[in-house]
């Protein structure tokens, strides 16, 4: 069926075509397989999605970077600022499964583009929302929840897209390369955002990240996706019209498989360890090494993670191409991403040397990126036709558990703030996520206590 014919049909006609088993999708080659500018389309999309992941995290960390300045402007206390920062995950956990299901149904690239359009607008409009009235806290909390809802569909839709468009022997490097954008986006926003805060004030950080996201959306819409593809996708969302052939998935049989539950628990475990380091690493260094340079422990571990992620993907695909069984390679990568990284995290809680702590933290975070070549792509191997949905289920469990463990870490770390005769008072300094952490530490000639942090790691 010609593309023009599809666009001229009414929703009821589309339903009839779908019931008769006729495809209503355009007959032209998929966008992923076409070539533009003399380069394979797969390479173009890989670079585009890497940039999209970078902008996803750029928008995500804009609020944490600006939290201290916004708290000063609006008179928020730490509890109110914490509500704004944590509200992102209230929405983020709710749309994982939905994003994966939509990605399996209408195409992950369309889901990503539509959601990026919305979160880009919300991010750029955040300074305007903050000035709408006196209820600053309500507006900012609502905007963060909405941003979380929209960004929650990204990685499940990405998983669905890669499972359908990338060969098994190339999935690990592709996913690792795209996933490296998370560390790159965090670093860029942390560095550029700090300069913009000093030069232009906190609204400029939101304009920067939101504006770049909208430019990225315009590029994808203009050069990689046709307007008719998006209109057809919007019709699916509005009318519930199936536009692609999909078979009935035996969900009961799927969730009876031990390998599926192993994938879910692996994702849960990796999320727990990641969120603990993400949430508490800056505080750990500030408490244990109060005289250390913040840019060292805030930048070096995440800088190491970028080449580590690329290397893990390259190594995984290389081993598969050399004839090693795919399942054996996935298990090896997961052992490195969970097992070996946890060993370095445990060592982090048992050293009094700043240099060793930076090395251990960098090694742990760098090795965690091996999960991209393990469980993240293993889900695509298990169920390619519904990989987005299955990843959404696993990532929902991981996000919920990760946030709960990060909160439990606060309780476990609390004794670190207690001295022998009461609370140790000290100045507060902003950490890399925009919150405030007390700059406590052991006094001169005293050995810092590591017991509470051992409980975390």
XYZ file of C-alpha atoms in Angstrom:
457
model
C 0.000 0.000 0.000
C 1.327 3.432 -0.882
C 2.109 5.923 1.809
C -0.262 8.488 0.345
C -3.079 5.943 0.471
C -2.441 5.336 4.154
C -2.619 9.028 4.966
C -5.867 9.419 3.043
C -7.688 6.664 4.887
C -9.959 7.268 7.830
C -9.294 5.636 11.212
C -12.189 3.212 10.680
C -10.693 2.111 7.350
C -7.351 1.574 9.016
C -9.008 -0.649 11.614
C -10.665 -2.735 8.893
C -7.369 -3.147 7.056
C -5.680 -4.246 10.282
C -8.421 -6.806 11.036
C -8.008 -8.326 7.567
C -4.274 -8.689 8.241
C -3.231 -6.099 5.667
C -0.345 -3.850 6.564
C -1.126 -0.155 6.813
C 2.512 0.844 7.144
C 4.310 2.505 4.217
C 6.147 0.110 1.891
C 9.321 2.130 1.634
C 12.484 0.899 3.343
C 12.735 1.564 7.074
C 14.554 4.752 8.023
C 17.260 2.754 9.798
C 18.209 0.979 6.571
C 18.337 3.998 4.263
C 21.528 5.960 3.638
C 22.055 9.698 3.736
C 25.145 11.850 3.230
C 27.083 8.787 2.069
C 26.989 7.135 5.512
C 25.075 4.029 6.613
C 21.866 5.015 8.323
C 22.667 2.805 11.315
C 25.734 4.927 12.084
C 23.736 8.123 11.692
C 21.088 6.854 14.095
C 23.678 5.638 16.606
C 25.268 9.080 16.757
C 21.868 10.742 16.886
C 20.664 8.563 19.758
C 23.931 9.083 21.641
C 23.302 12.823 21.429
C 19.687 12.231 22.444
C 20.784 10.346 25.566
C 23.213 13.157 26.349
C 20.398 15.707 26.106
C 18.103 13.455 28.152
C 20.523 13.620 31.081
C 21.267 17.260 30.424
C 17.596 18.071 30.958
C 17.385 15.654 33.891
C 20.233 17.190 35.900
C 19.383 20.817 35.109
C 17.192 21.082 38.197
C 19.745 19.518 40.577
C 22.441 21.830 39.232
C 20.220 24.868 39.855
C 18.613 23.686 43.106
C 20.835 25.717 45.435
C 20.359 28.978 43.517
C 16.619 28.390 43.181
C 16.343 27.632 46.894
C 17.957 30.979 47.646
C 15.633 32.840 45.262
C 12.414 31.171 46.424
C 13.288 30.600 50.071
C 13.123 26.797 49.966
C 14.508 24.840 52.866
C 16.282 21.510 52.398
C 13.089 19.513 52.758
C 11.285 21.545 50.093
C 14.263 21.350 47.734
C 14.387 17.593 48.324
C 10.723 17.299 47.345
C 11.390 19.044 44.045
C 14.458 16.929 43.285
C 12.885 13.580 44.200
C 9.589 14.269 42.411
C 11.239 13.427 39.091
C 11.275 9.741 40.001
C 7.608 9.796 41.007
C 6.786 10.180 37.321
C 9.811 8.303 35.967
C 8.739 4.981 37.470
C 5.218 5.155 36.032
C 5.865 5.219 32.283
C 8.581 2.586 31.828
C 6.188 -0.193 30.823
C 4.051 2.153 28.728
C 7.099 3.418 26.837
C 8.294 -0.094 26.092
C 4.857 -1.221 24.900
C 4.461 1.799 22.619
C 7.969 1.269 21.272
C 7.138 -2.331 20.384
C 3.887 -1.218 18.760
C 4.606 1.945 16.758
C 8.408 2.149 16.719
C 10.846 3.287 19.386
C 12.186 6.199 17.317
C 8.737 7.793 17.149
C 8.147 7.407 20.889
C 11.532 8.947 21.642
C 10.974 11.903 19.327
C 7.498 12.696 20.623
C 8.560 12.488 24.256
C 11.708 14.550 23.630
C 9.592 17.275 22.041
C 7.479 17.500 25.187
C 10.265 17.367 27.780
C 12.319 19.877 25.767
C 9.448 22.377 25.891
C 8.899 21.803 29.617
C 12.603 22.201 30.413
C 12.920 25.413 28.417
C 9.724 26.753 29.993
C 10.739 25.947 33.586
C 11.880 29.521 34.407
C 8.542 30.827 33.131
C 6.609 28.282 35.202
C 8.565 29.302 38.277
C 7.403 32.906 37.855
C 3.717 32.157 37.242
C 2.639 32.760 40.808
C 3.627 32.502 44.428
C 3.279 28.683 44.523
C 6.803 28.107 43.215
C 7.166 24.767 44.972
C 3.942 23.392 43.484
C 4.771 24.436 39.924
C 8.325 23.100 40.085
C 7.246 19.811 41.630
C 4.588 19.386 38.942
C 7.072 20.159 36.153
C 9.543 17.612 37.531
C 6.870 14.923 37.780
C 5.839 15.642 34.183
C 9.461 15.551 33.032
C 9.895 12.189 34.745
C 6.775 10.830 33.069
C 8.055 11.878 29.643
C 11.639 10.707 30.141
C 10.528 7.382 31.579
C 9.655 6.108 28.096
C 13.117 6.780 26.642
C 15.198 3.725 27.528
C 12.394 1.140 27.081
C 11.649 2.644 23.655
C 15.370 2.671 22.884
C 15.606 -1.007 23.822
C 12.666 -1.813 21.554
C 14.243 0.134 18.693
C 17.638 -1.563 18.958
C 16.142 -5.041 19.326
C 14.314 -4.587 16.011
C 16.954 -2.724 14.008
C 20.380 -3.949 15.206
C 21.876 -7.385 14.669
C 22.642 -9.485 17.737
C 26.399 -9.335 17.118
C 26.329 -5.501 17.079
C 23.854 -4.730 19.857
C 26.337 -4.462 22.713
C 28.534 -1.772 21.164
C 25.533 0.155 19.820
C 23.784 0.169 23.199
C 27.021 0.952 25.052
C 27.794 3.840 22.704
C 24.313 5.280 23.101
C 24.394 4.694 26.866
C 27.677 6.601 27.179
C 25.645 9.723 26.483
C 24.333 9.571 30.054
C 27.779 10.201 31.545
C 28.651 12.725 28.844
C 25.424 14.658 29.360
C 25.953 14.758 33.125
C 29.497 16.073 32.712
C 28.588 18.685 30.084
C 25.667 20.042 32.069
C 27.701 20.072 35.262
C 30.517 22.034 33.603
C 28.536 24.337 31.313
C 25.763 24.715 33.862
C 28.201 25.944 36.497
C 29.479 28.627 34.116
C 25.978 29.670 33.112
C 24.978 29.897 36.780
C 27.826 32.315 37.434
C 27.388 34.375 34.263
C 23.657 34.447 33.528
C 21.780 32.948 36.478
C 19.884 29.682 36.892
C 17.219 30.272 34.157
C 19.950 30.094 31.502
C 20.708 26.459 32.419
C 17.133 25.430 31.586
C 17.137 27.487 28.381
C 20.402 25.811 27.388
C 19.352 22.179 27.932
C 15.757 22.643 26.742
C 16.793 24.597 23.656
C 19.372 22.009 22.601
C 16.782 19.250 23.014
C 14.353 21.062 20.721
C 17.089 21.601 18.134
C 17.844 17.869 18.267
C 14.145 17.120 17.756
C 14.058 19.418 14.718
C 17.076 17.657 13.217
C 15.589 14.181 13.671
C 12.218 15.305 12.340
C 13.748 16.978 9.286
C 16.415 14.483 8.248
C 15.658 11.071 9.770
C 11.883 10.774 10.129
C 9.134 11.924 7.803
C 6.271 14.071 8.984
C 3.812 11.433 7.797
C 5.463 8.817 10.026
C 4.881 11.028 13.037
C 1.287 11.808 12.044
C 0.615 8.094 11.695
C 2.175 7.487 15.130
C 0.032 10.233 16.659
C -3.012 8.572 15.085
C -2.089 5.337 16.829
C -1.820 7.112 20.177
C -5.117 8.912 19.671
C -7.179 6.135 18.061
C -5.468 2.962 19.191
C -5.068 1.794 15.583
C -2.557 -1.040 15.064
C -0.227 -0.046 12.240
C 2.194 -2.941 12.304
C 1.856 -6.676 12.410
C 2.397 -8.057 15.865
C 1.663 -11.454 17.271
C 0.031 -12.308 20.534
C 2.660 -12.563 23.244
C 2.262 -15.421 25.733
C 2.828 -13.320 28.842
C 2.182 -16.152 31.287
C 4.765 -18.369 29.629
C 7.195 -15.474 29.397
C 7.092 -14.674 33.113
C 7.378 -18.348 34.009
C 10.836 -18.503 32.479
C 13.699 -18.321 35.028
C 15.797 -16.325 32.551
C 13.211 -13.523 32.505
C 13.175 -13.231 36.290
C 16.966 -13.388 36.326
C 17.000 -10.428 33.947
C 14.574 -8.476 36.143
C 16.571 -9.097 39.331
C 19.847 -8.279 37.561
C 18.421 -4.958 36.408
C 17.148 -4.337 39.941
C 20.594 -5.054 41.440
C 22.465 -2.894 38.951
C 20.036 -0.006 39.549
C 20.492 -0.273 43.318
C 24.282 -0.075 43.115
C 24.165 2.729 40.541
C 21.724 4.899 42.506
C 23.677 4.479 45.747
C 26.880 5.694 44.092
C 25.048 8.414 42.177
C 23.348 9.725 45.316
C 26.033 9.314 47.962
C 29.446 9.435 46.306
C 29.820 13.259 46.587
C 28.743 13.183 50.241
C 31.133 10.303 50.971
C 34.120 12.286 49.703
C 33.040 15.518 51.387
C 32.562 13.768 54.734
C 35.686 11.613 54.611
C 38.051 14.003 52.793
C 36.792 17.532 53.557
C 39.898 19.227 52.136
C 39.735 17.419 48.775
C 38.990 19.131 45.472
C 35.359 18.647 44.503
C 35.982 18.637 40.769
C 38.228 15.566 41.117
C 35.692 13.173 42.625
C 32.751 14.744 40.788
C 34.324 14.478 37.328
C 36.982 11.744 37.186
C 34.749 8.684 37.876
C 32.177 9.727 35.277
C 34.906 10.626 32.799
C 36.337 7.118 33.168
C 32.889 5.617 32.574
C 32.656 6.912 28.985
C 35.578 4.924 27.463
C 34.730 1.989 29.747
C 31.239 1.823 28.269
C 32.555 1.913 24.710
C 35.194 -0.714 25.488
C 32.655 -3.075 27.048
C 30.462 -2.901 23.948
C 33.400 -3.443 21.615
C 34.691 -6.379 23.672
C 31.276 -8.037 23.829
C 30.645 -7.838 20.076
C 34.226 -8.932 19.346
C 33.866 -12.057 21.480
C 30.565 -12.960 19.805
C 32.069 -12.475 16.341
C 34.969 -14.711 17.388
C 32.539 -17.573 17.925
C 31.850 -17.408 21.648
C 28.277 -18.181 22.659
C 26.142 -15.073 23.075
C 24.772 -16.159 26.447
C 28.288 -16.804 27.787
C 29.437 -13.343 26.709
C 26.369 -11.691 28.274
C 27.013 -13.515 31.568
C 30.674 -12.515 31.567
C 29.767 -8.867 31.055
C 27.209 -9.024 33.833
C 29.732 -10.567 36.240
C 32.050 -7.659 35.483
C 29.246 -5.085 35.766
C 27.812 -6.364 39.040
C 30.410 -8.605 40.689
C 33.741 -6.892 40.076
C 32.299 -3.382 40.365
C 30.879 -4.312 43.793
C 34.324 -5.443 44.938
C 35.742 -1.986 44.201
C 32.728 -0.363 45.890
C 33.437 -2.394 49.029
C 37.092 -1.360 48.898
C 35.918 2.258 48.699
C 34.466 1.979 52.196
C 37.692 0.592 53.718
C 40.381 3.063 52.722
C 41.604 6.304 54.249
C 43.552 7.396 51.158
C 41.967 9.993 48.892
C 43.819 8.776 45.794
C 42.817 5.167 46.394
C 39.215 6.220 46.978
C 39.112 8.044 43.629
C 40.606 4.985 41.911
C 38.114 2.621 43.562
C 35.159 4.889 42.765
C 36.275 5.281 39.147
C 36.773 1.533 38.761
C 33.378 0.743 40.284
C 31.464 3.255 38.152
C 33.434 2.353 35.030
C 32.772 -1.364 35.469
C 29.082 -0.709 36.037
C 28.857 0.361 32.403
C 29.528 -3.297 31.476
C 25.860 -3.817 32.379
C 25.068 -2.149 29.036
C 26.649 -5.168 27.316
C 25.107 -7.615 29.762
C 21.582 -7.421 31.055
C 20.514 -4.442 28.926
C 21.074 -6.275 25.649
C 20.277 -9.709 27.069
C 16.649 -8.580 27.402
C 16.702 -7.890 23.671
C 18.034 -11.415 23.071
C 15.350 -13.039 25.230
C 12.299 -11.426 23.632
C 13.053 -9.262 20.565
C 9.374 -8.758 19.705
C 8.508 -7.354 23.141
C 11.917 -6.224 24.394
C 10.671 -2.716 25.144
C 7.863 -3.973 27.371
C 10.113 -6.419 29.216
C 12.808 -3.783 29.734
C 10.136 -1.425 31.044
C 9.097 -3.991 33.661
C 12.698 -4.596 34.729
C 13.615 -0.905 34.765
C 10.530 -0.015 36.808
C 11.615 -2.482 39.471
C 15.168 -1.166 39.281
C 14.173 2.492 39.556
C 11.853 1.860 42.515
C 14.389 -0.290 44.326
C 17.226 2.097 43.543
C 15.390 5.030 45.063
C 14.458 2.989 48.142
C 18.066 1.889 48.640
C 19.301 5.438 48.161
C 16.882 6.503 50.904
C 18.022 3.653 53.134
C 21.568 4.809 52.529
C 20.635 8.104 54.131
C 19.654 6.257 57.305
C 22.787 4.111 57.278
C 25.006 7.119 56.683
C 23.420 9.199 59.427
C 25.873 7.987 62.134
C 28.692 9.507 60.078
C 27.293 12.918 60.978
C 27.352 12.170 64.707
C 30.315 12.885 66.947
C 31.049 11.408 70.323
C 29.116 14.156 72.130
C 26.552 15.210 69.568
C 26.264 16.519 66.048
C 29.354 17.850 64.337
C 28.508 21.222 62.872
C 30.078 22.453 59.694
C 29.402 24.523 56.596
C 27.240 23.208 53.802
C 28.476 23.020 50.253
C 26.553 22.167 47.073
C 27.202 18.720 45.722
C 27.268 17.898 42.008
C 23.513 17.333 41.892
C 22.655 20.731 43.282
C 21.776 19.592 46.793
C 23.630 20.615 49.878
C 25.936 18.309 51.780
C 27.570 19.061 55.101
C 31.310 19.437 54.764
C 32.143 17.431 57.873
C 35.196 15.376 58.458
C 37.564 14.047 61.026
C 39.450 16.572 63.035
C 43.217 17.071 62.849
C 45.050 13.942 63.780
C 41.869 11.866 63.879
C 41.221 8.839 61.701
C 37.935 9.160 59.794
C 35.320 6.556 60.630
C 34.302 4.388 57.682
C 31.809 2.063 59.324
C 28.623 3.822 58.146
C 29.904 4.025 54.589
C 30.800 0.352 54.660
C 27.111 -0.257 55.282
C 26.326 1.582 52.056
C 28.888 -0.153 49.875
